[in-house]
XYZ file of C-alpha atoms in Angstrom:
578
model
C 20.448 -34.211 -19.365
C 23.720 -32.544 -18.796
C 26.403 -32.877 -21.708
C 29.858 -34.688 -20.897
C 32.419 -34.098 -23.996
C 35.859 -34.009 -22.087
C 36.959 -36.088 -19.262
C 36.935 -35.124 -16.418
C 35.004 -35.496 -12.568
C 31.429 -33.832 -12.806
C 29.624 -32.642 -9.555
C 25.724 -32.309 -10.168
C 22.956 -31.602 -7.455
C 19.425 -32.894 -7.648
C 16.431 -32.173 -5.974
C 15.268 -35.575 -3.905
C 12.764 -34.732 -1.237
C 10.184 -32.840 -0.682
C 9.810 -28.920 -0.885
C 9.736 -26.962 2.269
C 6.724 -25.206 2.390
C 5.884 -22.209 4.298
C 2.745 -20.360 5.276
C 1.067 -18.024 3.975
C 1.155 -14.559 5.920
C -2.558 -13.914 7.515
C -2.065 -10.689 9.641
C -1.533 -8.137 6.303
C -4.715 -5.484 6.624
C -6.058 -3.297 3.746
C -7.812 -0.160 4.299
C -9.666 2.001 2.329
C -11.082 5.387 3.457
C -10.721 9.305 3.016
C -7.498 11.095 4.025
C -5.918 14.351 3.846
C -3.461 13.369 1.167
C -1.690 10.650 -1.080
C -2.898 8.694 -4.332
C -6.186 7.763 -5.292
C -4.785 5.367 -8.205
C -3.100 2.985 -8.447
C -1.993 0.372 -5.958
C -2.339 0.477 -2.547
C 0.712 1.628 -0.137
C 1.917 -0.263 2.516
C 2.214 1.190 5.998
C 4.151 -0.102 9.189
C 3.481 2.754 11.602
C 0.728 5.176 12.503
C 3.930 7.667 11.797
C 3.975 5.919 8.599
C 0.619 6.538 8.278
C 0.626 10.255 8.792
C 3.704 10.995 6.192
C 2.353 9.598 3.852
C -1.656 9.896 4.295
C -1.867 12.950 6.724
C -3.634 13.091 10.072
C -7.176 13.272 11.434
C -9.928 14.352 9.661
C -12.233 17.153 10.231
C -15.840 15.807 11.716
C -17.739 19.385 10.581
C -16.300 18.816 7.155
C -16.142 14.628 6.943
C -18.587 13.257 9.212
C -19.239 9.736 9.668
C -16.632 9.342 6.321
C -13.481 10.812 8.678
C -12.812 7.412 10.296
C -9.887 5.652 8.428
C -6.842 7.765 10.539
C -8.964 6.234 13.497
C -9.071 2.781 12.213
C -5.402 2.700 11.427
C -4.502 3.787 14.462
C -6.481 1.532 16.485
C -5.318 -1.324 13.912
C -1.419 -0.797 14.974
C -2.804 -0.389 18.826
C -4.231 -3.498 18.934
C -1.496 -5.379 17.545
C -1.203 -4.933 13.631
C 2.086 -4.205 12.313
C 1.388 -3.796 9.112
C -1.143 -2.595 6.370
C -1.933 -1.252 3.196
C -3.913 1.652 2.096
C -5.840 3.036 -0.482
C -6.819 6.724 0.025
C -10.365 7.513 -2.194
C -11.554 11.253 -2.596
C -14.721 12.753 -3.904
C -14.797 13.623 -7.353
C -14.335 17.048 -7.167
C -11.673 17.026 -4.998
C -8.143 19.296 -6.629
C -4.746 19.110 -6.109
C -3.194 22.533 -5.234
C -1.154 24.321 -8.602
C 0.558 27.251 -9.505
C -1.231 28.364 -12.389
C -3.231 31.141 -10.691
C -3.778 34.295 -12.586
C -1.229 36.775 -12.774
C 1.859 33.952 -12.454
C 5.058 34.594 -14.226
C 6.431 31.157 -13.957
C 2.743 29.746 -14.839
C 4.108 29.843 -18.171
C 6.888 27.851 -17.725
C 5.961 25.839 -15.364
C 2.866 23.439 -14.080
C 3.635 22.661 -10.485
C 0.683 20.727 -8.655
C 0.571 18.850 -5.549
C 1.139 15.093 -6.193
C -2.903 14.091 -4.909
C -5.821 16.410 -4.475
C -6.527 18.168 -1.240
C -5.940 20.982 0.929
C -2.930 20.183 2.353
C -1.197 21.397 -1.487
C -1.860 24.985 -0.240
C 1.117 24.621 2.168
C 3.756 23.395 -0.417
C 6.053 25.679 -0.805
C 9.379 25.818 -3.734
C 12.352 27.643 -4.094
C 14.078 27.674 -7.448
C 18.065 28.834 -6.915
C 20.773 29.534 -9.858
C 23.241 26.399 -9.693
C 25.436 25.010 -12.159
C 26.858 21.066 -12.981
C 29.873 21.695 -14.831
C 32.314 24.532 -15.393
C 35.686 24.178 -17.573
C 38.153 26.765 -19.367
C 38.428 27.315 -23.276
C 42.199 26.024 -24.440
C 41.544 27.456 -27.661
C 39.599 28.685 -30.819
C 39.265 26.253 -33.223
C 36.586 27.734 -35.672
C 33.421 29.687 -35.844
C 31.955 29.617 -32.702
C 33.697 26.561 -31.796
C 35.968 26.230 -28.800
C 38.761 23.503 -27.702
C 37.980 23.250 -23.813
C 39.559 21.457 -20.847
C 36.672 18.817 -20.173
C 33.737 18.789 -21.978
C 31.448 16.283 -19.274
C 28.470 17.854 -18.394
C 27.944 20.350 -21.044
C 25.230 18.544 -23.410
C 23.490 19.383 -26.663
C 20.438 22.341 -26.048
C 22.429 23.515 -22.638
C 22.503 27.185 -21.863
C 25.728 28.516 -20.916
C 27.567 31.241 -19.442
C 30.971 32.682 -20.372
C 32.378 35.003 -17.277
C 35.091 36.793 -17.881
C 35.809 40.140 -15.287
C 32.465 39.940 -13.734
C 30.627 40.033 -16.991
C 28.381 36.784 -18.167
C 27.587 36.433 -21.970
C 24.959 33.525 -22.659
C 25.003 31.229 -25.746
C 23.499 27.817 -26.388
C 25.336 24.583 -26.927
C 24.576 22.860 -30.716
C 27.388 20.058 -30.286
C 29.694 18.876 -27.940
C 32.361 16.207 -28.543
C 35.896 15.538 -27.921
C 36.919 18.232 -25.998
C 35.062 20.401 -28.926
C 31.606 22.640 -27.757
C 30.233 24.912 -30.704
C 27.840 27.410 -29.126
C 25.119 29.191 -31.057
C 26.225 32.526 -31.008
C 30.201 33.374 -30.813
C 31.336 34.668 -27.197
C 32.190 38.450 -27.621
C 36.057 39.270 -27.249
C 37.124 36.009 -28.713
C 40.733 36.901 -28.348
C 40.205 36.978 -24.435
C 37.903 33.864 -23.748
C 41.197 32.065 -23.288
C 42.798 31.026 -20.190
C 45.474 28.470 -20.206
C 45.651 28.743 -16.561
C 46.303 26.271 -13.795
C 43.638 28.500 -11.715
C 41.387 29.812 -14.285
C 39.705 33.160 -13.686
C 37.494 32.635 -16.782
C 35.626 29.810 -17.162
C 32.326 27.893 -19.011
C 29.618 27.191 -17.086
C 26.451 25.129 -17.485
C 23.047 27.096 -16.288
C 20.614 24.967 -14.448
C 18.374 25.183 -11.389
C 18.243 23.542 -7.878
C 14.553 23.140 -6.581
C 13.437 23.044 -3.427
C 9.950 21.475 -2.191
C 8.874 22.151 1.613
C 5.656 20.348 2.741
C 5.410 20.881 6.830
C 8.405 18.947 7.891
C 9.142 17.431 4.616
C 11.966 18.669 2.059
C 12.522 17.183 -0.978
C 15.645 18.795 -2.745
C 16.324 18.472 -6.974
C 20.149 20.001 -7.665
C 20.981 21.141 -11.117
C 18.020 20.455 -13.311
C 17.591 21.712 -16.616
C 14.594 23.101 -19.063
C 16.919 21.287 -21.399
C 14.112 18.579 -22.586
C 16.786 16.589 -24.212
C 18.711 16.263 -21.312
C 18.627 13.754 -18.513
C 18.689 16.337 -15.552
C 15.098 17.816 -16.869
C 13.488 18.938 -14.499
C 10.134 16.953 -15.498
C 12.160 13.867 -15.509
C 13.909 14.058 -12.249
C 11.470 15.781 -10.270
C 8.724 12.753 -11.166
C 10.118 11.157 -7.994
C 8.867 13.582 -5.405
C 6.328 12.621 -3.097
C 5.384 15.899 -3.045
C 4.709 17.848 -6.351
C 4.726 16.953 -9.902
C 6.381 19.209 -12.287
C 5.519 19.951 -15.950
C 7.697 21.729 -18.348
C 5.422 23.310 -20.576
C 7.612 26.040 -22.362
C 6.563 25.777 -26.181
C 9.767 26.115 -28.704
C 13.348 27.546 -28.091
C 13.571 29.615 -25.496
C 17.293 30.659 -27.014
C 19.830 31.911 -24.692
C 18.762 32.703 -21.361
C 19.185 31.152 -18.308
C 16.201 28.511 -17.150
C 16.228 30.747 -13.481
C 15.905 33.679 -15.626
C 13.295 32.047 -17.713
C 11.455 30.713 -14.858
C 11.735 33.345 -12.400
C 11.167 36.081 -14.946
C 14.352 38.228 -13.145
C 18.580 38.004 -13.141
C 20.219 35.079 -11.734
C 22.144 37.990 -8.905
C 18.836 38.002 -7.538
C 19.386 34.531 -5.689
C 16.518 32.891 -5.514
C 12.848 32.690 -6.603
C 9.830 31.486 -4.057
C 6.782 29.387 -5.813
C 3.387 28.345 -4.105
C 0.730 26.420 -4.518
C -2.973 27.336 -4.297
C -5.869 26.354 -5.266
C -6.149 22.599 -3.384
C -9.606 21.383 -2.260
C -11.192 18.290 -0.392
C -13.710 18.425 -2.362
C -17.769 18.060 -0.749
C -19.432 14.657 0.999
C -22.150 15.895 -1.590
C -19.439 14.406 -4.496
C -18.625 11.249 -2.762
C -20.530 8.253 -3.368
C -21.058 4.365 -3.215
C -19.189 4.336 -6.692
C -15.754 5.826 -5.108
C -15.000 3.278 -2.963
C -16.161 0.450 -4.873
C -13.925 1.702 -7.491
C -12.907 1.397 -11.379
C -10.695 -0.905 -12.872
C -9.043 0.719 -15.389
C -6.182 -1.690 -16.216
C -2.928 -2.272 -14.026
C -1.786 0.549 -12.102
C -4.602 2.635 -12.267
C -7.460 0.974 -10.142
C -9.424 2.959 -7.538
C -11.249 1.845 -4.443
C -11.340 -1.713 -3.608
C -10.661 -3.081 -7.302
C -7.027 -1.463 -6.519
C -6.575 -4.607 -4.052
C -6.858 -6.646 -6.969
C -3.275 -5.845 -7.707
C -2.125 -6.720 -4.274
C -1.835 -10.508 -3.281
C -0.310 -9.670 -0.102
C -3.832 -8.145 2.153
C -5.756 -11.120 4.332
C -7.921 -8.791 6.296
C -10.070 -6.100 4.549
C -12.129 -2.907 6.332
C -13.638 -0.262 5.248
C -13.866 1.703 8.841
C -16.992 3.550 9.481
C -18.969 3.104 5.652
C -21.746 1.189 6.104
C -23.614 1.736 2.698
C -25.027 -1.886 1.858
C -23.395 -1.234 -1.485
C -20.016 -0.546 -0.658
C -19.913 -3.451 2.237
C -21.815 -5.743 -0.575
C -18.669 -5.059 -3.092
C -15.985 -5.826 -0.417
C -17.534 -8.851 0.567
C -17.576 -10.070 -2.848
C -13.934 -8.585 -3.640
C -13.036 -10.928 -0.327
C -15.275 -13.893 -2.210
C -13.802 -13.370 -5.657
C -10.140 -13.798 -4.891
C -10.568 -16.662 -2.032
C -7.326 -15.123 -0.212
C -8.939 -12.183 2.128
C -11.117 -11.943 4.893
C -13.758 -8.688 5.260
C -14.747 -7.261 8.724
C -17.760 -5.639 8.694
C -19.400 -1.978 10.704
C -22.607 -1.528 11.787
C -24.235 1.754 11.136
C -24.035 3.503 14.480
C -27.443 4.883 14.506
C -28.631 1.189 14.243
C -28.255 -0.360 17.902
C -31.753 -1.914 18.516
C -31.993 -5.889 17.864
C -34.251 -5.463 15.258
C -32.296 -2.805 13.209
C -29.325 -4.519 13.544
C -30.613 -8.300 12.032
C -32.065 -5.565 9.244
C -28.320 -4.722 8.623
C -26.932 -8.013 8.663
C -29.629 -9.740 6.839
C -28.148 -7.809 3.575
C -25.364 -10.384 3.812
C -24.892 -14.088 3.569
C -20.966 -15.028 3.062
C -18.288 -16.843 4.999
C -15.971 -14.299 4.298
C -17.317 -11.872 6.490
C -17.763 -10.761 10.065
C -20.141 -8.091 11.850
C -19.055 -6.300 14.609
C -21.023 -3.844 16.793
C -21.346 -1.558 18.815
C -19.019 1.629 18.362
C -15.863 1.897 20.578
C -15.467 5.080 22.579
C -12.238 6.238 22.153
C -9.682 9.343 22.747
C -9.629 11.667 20.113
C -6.198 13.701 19.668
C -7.499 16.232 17.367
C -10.560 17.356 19.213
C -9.506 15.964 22.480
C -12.658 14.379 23.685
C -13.744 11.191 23.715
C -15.552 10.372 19.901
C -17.138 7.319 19.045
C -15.239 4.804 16.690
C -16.075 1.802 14.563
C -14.571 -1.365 15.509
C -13.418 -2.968 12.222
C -9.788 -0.627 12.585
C -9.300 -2.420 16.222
C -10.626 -5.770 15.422
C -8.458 -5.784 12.271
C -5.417 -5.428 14.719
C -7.271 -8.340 17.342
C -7.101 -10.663 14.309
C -3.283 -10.123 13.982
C -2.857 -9.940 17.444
C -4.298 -12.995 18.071
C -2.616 -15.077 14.341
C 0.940 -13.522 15.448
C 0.564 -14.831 19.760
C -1.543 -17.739 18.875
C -1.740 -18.277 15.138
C -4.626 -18.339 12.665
C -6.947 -21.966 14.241
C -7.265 -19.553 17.510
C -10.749 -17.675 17.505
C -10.122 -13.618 17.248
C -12.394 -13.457 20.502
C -12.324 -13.168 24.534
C -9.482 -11.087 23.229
C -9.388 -7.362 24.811
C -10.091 -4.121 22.807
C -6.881 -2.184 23.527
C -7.532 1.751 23.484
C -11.329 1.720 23.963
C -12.750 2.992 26.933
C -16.416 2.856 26.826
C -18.758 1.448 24.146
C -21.816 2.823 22.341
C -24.091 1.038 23.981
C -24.502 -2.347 26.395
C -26.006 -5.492 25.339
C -27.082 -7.895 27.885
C -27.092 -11.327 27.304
C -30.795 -11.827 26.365
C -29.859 -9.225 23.216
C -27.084 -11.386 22.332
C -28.871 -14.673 22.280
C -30.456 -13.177 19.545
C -27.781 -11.650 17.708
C -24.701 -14.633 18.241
C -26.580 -17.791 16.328
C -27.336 -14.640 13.170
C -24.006 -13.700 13.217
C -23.512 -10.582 14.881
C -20.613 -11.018 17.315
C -20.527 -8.057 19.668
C -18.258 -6.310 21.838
C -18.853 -6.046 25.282
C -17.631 -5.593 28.227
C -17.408 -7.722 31.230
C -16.675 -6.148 35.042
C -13.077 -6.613 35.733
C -11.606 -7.904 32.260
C -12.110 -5.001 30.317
C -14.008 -4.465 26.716
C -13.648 -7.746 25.150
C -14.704 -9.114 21.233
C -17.501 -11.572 22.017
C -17.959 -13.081 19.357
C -16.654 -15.284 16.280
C -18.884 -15.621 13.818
C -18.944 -15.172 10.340
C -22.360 -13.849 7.979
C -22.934 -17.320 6.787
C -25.699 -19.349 6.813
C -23.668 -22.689 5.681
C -23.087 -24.077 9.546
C -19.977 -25.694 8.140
C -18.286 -22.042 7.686
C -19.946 -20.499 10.540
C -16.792 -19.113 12.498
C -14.369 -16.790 11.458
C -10.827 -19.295 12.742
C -12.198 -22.067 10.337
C -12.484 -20.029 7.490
C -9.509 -18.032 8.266
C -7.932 -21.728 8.453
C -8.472 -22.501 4.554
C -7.684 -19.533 3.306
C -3.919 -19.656 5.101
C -4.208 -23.422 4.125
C -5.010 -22.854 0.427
C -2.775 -19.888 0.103
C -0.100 -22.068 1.654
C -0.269 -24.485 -0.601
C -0.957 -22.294 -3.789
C 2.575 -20.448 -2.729
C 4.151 -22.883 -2.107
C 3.866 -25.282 -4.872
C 5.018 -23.212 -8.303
C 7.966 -25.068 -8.722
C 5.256 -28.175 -9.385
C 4.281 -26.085 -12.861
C 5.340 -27.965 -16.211
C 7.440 -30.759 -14.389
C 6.588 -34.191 -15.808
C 2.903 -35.487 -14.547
C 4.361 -38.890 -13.744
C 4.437 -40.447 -10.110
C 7.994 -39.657 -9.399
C 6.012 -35.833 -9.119
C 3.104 -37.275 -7.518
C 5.089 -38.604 -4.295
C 7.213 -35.207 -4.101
C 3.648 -33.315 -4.269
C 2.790 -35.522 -1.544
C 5.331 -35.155 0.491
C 5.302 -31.199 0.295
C 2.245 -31.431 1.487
C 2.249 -34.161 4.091
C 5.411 -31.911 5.779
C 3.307 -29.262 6.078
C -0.118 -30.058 7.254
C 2.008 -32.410 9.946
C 3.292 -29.272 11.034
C 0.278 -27.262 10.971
C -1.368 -29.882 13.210
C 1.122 -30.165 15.917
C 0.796 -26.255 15.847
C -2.921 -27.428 16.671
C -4.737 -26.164 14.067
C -6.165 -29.503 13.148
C -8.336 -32.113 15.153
C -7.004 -35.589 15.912
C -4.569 -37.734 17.933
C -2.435 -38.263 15.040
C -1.319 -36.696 11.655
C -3.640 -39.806 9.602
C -6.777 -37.972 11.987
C -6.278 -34.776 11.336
C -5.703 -34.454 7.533
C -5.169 -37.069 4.423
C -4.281 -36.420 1.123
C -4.764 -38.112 -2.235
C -2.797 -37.881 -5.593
C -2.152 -40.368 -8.302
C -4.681 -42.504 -10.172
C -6.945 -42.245 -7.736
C -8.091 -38.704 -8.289
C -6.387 -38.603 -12.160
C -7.903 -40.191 -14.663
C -6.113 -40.415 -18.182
C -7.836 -37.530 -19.842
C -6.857 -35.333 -17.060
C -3.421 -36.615 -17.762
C -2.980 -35.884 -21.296
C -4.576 -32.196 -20.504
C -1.680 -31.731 -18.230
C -4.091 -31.411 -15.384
C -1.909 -32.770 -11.491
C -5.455 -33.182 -9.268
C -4.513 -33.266 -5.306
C -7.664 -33.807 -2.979
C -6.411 -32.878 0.407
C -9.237 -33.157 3.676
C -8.593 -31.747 6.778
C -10.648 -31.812 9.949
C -10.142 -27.807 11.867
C -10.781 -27.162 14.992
C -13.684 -25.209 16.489
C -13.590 -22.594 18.930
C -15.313 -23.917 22.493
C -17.850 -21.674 21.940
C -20.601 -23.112 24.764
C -18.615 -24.125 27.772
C -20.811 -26.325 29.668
C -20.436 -28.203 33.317
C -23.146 -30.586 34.129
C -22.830 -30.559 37.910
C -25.221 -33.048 40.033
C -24.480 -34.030 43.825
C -23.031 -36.832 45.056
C -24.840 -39.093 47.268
C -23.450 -42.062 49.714
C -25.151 -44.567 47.352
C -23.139 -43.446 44.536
């Protein structure tokens, strides 16, 4: 209740209907998979583009060197062809994969500096820095005003543990800053000539001048440029601190004790700052072997916020709805996402078949591993164009299918069935199934993609692993989890209001706005809004103990629509009699 102590006219605003509520997205994709670069902790990074893609992960991978592991450039790109826009990625590496460094024998500035690539892999080998002399602040000296203390023009820039130079005629002397303040810098060691280190000058031909460095990093097309940083470890233009940004390289200063008076290129570069420049790179970057890379990599560690691997890294992210792992079939890994997907409620996982397995019976040995509603199998493997071999390679099909799904939320929205949709990009599959080899597979969950004589390669199927016939297709699942995360969104502001019916009807109401509009979107079965969906709140689904526990219990029932999966016309003839 608002306080009124002096007259006066008050204007307050209230909150009287119901809270607009807005669904959840369900078109967000998460992939995890090898690439050529970026993090392998962490959280995962989102990606708009297949040029997105390749800046930050790299390009295709090498089938000699990756094999059946190589596919997640593939998938990505197929994801964005077939109608994703946007994803997130987490890169995993085996475990004795090494970023590129500089610390190879023999270095000068290896004992300076630690450069390494910012993520393990080859692709550090081609980084590339230049360290060049620069400066951040210059001024004049007005005057002596003690032992090795000087009165100067402006003393901004020149900090506490700064090297600087004095030139006078050509010649640089080099002392050390211990204090700078009003106008006042004491240097360690007193600048030679003190009687000329004066210049009262409008146009000063001697002058004070910080020492620092400007790094460059060059990565293919990428440049990443650091201006003025210092081996100062005190200051705020370290170089550790400012070069912790790059995308590129991380940078550790790991000079032990005063390095006195010289100049951080000298001290880096091991030679005069007249040279001009000094040229760093990296070596040493591996891949690491298949032999290292296991189950355990992709199912990943938690080890606290910020520094999950794998699939436990989506934990962190509450944005993904679709999950793929493109081309890893290992029961384990597939076992982990599918319980990840399980486990949060919010995410959906498509599913590859081993490639090798295309017989009936090898494929119902595959799929019998699972049993979950959050899941769909897909097979065979899509023929597709390969840019970096150029020749036709076989694909799996969660990266495409991942982009149907959006396709097919973002022209349709979420109650349509991803299927009798067109594979974009493919041009041939793995193998044909006839109908007699799906009648088999469809009713055990195994939707296939075929392809039909005049309409292309099309997703024929919508069914998810489950054996509960309630959850058997993927659009009615796919339905409660936009529903629920709908809903969860969208009702925060409900949190620690008063439990009293005045909250119950605005609950209601929320709610009732919505699923009204979700069923003339038709996502819901009925003639009318009371068909489709009801909801209960109040006493009838409270009792007082759930009350004074500050418990707010909303049952909510909604009848979804299912995909016309058998189309069927009886057709008889017509006779006179009739």
């Amino acid at each position: 209740m608002a306080e009124y102590l002096s007259p006066g006219v008050y204007v307050e605003e209230f909150d009287s209907g119901a809270q607009p509520l807005e669904g959840a997205s369900t078109s967000t994709a998460g992939f995890i998979g090898l690439a050529q670069r970026g993090e392998i902790e962490g959280v995962p990074q989102l990606v708009t583009s297949v040029a997105d893609f390749n800046r930050l992960y790299g390009g295709y991978l090498s089938e000699n060197a990756f094999g059946e592991y190589r596919f997640l450039a593939y998938g990505v790109e197929h994801f964005f062809l077939n109608g994703g826009s946007r994803c997130y990625i987490m890169r995993v590496a085996p475990t004795d994969a090494k970023p590129a460094a500089n610390q190879a024998e023999g270095n000068v500035e290896s004992s300076v500096l630690a450069i390494e690539a910012k993520n393990p892999g080859t692709w550090g080998n081609q980084i590339r820095l230049t360290v060049v002399p620069s400066s951040k602040a210059k001024t004049q000296i007005y005057e002596i005003v003690g032992d090795r203390q000087y009165r100067v023009k402006n003393n901004a820039g020149f900090n506490v543990g700064d090297v600087v130079a004095f030139e006078a005629d050509g010649v640089k002397q080099y002392s050390k800053i211990v204090s700078s303040q009003d106008n006042i810098i004491e240097l360690s060691e007193a600048l030679e000539g003190e009687e000329d280190v004066i210049d009262n000058n409008l146009l000063p031909v001697k002058v004070l001048t910080t020492c620092e460095v400007t790094l460059h990093v060059f990565y293919g097309d990428e440049a990443e440029t650091y201006e003025k940083v210092s081996l100062n470890v005190s200051a705020a233009n370290h170089i550790s601190k400012i070069v912790s940004r790059s995308n590129i390289v991380k940078v550790q200063d790991v000079t032990s004790g005063d390095l006195g008076s010289v100049p951080p290129f000298e001290v880096i570069s091991g030679a005069k700052e007249e040279t001009g420049k000094f040229q760093i790179a990296l070596s040493g970057g591996s891949d690491g072997s298949l032999a290292n890379l296991s189950a355990a990599d992709y199912m990943g560690q938690d080890r606290g916020p910020g520094k999950r691997t794998g699939i436990q890294s989506f934990i962190d992210n509450d944005v993904v709805s679709i999950m793929a792992i493109p081309g890893v079939t290992d029961p384990n890994v597939q076992l982990a996402l599918v319980a990840h997907c399980e486990n949060l409620g919010s995410r959906f996982a498509i599913l590859d078949i081993p490639r090798d397995k295309t017989k009936v019976a090898d494929v119902m040995t595959h799929r019998n591993i699972f049993d979950s509603s959050y899941a769909a199998m897909y097979n065979p493997w899509l023929q597709v164009f390969d840019p970096l071999d150029k020749r036709n390679i076989f694909i799996p099909p969660s990266g495409s299918v991942a982009g149907i799904y959006a396709r097919s939320d973002n022209s349709r929205g979420v109650q349509k069935a991803p299927a009798n949709e067109v594979v974009r990009g493919a041009v041939g599959l793995d193998c044909q199934y006839n109908k007699g080899e799906q009648d088999i597979l469809n009713p055990k969950g195994v939707n296939l993609i075929r392809y039909f004589a005049g309409q292309g390669i099309r997703v024929w199927g919508a069914r998810t692993t489950s054996s509960n016939t309630l959850w058997k297709y993927v659009n009615v699942r796919r339905l409660f989890i936009f529903l629920e995360e709908s809903i969860k969104n969208g009702t925060n502001w409900v949190v620690f209001e008063p439990n009293d019916e005045q909250l119950w009807a605005r609950v209601q109401r929320t709610i009732d706005a919505f699923l009204t509009r979700v069923w003339r979107d038709g996502a819901l079965l009925g003639t009318s809004a009371n068909e489709a969906f009801y909801i209960n709140i109040g006493r009838s689904t409270m009792t007082q103990d759930d009350i004074d526990n500050g418990r707010l219990i909303c049952v909510i029932g909604v009848a979804p629509v299912k995909p016309a999966e058998f189309v069927i016309f009886r057709i008889t003839q017509k006779t006179r009699e009739e």
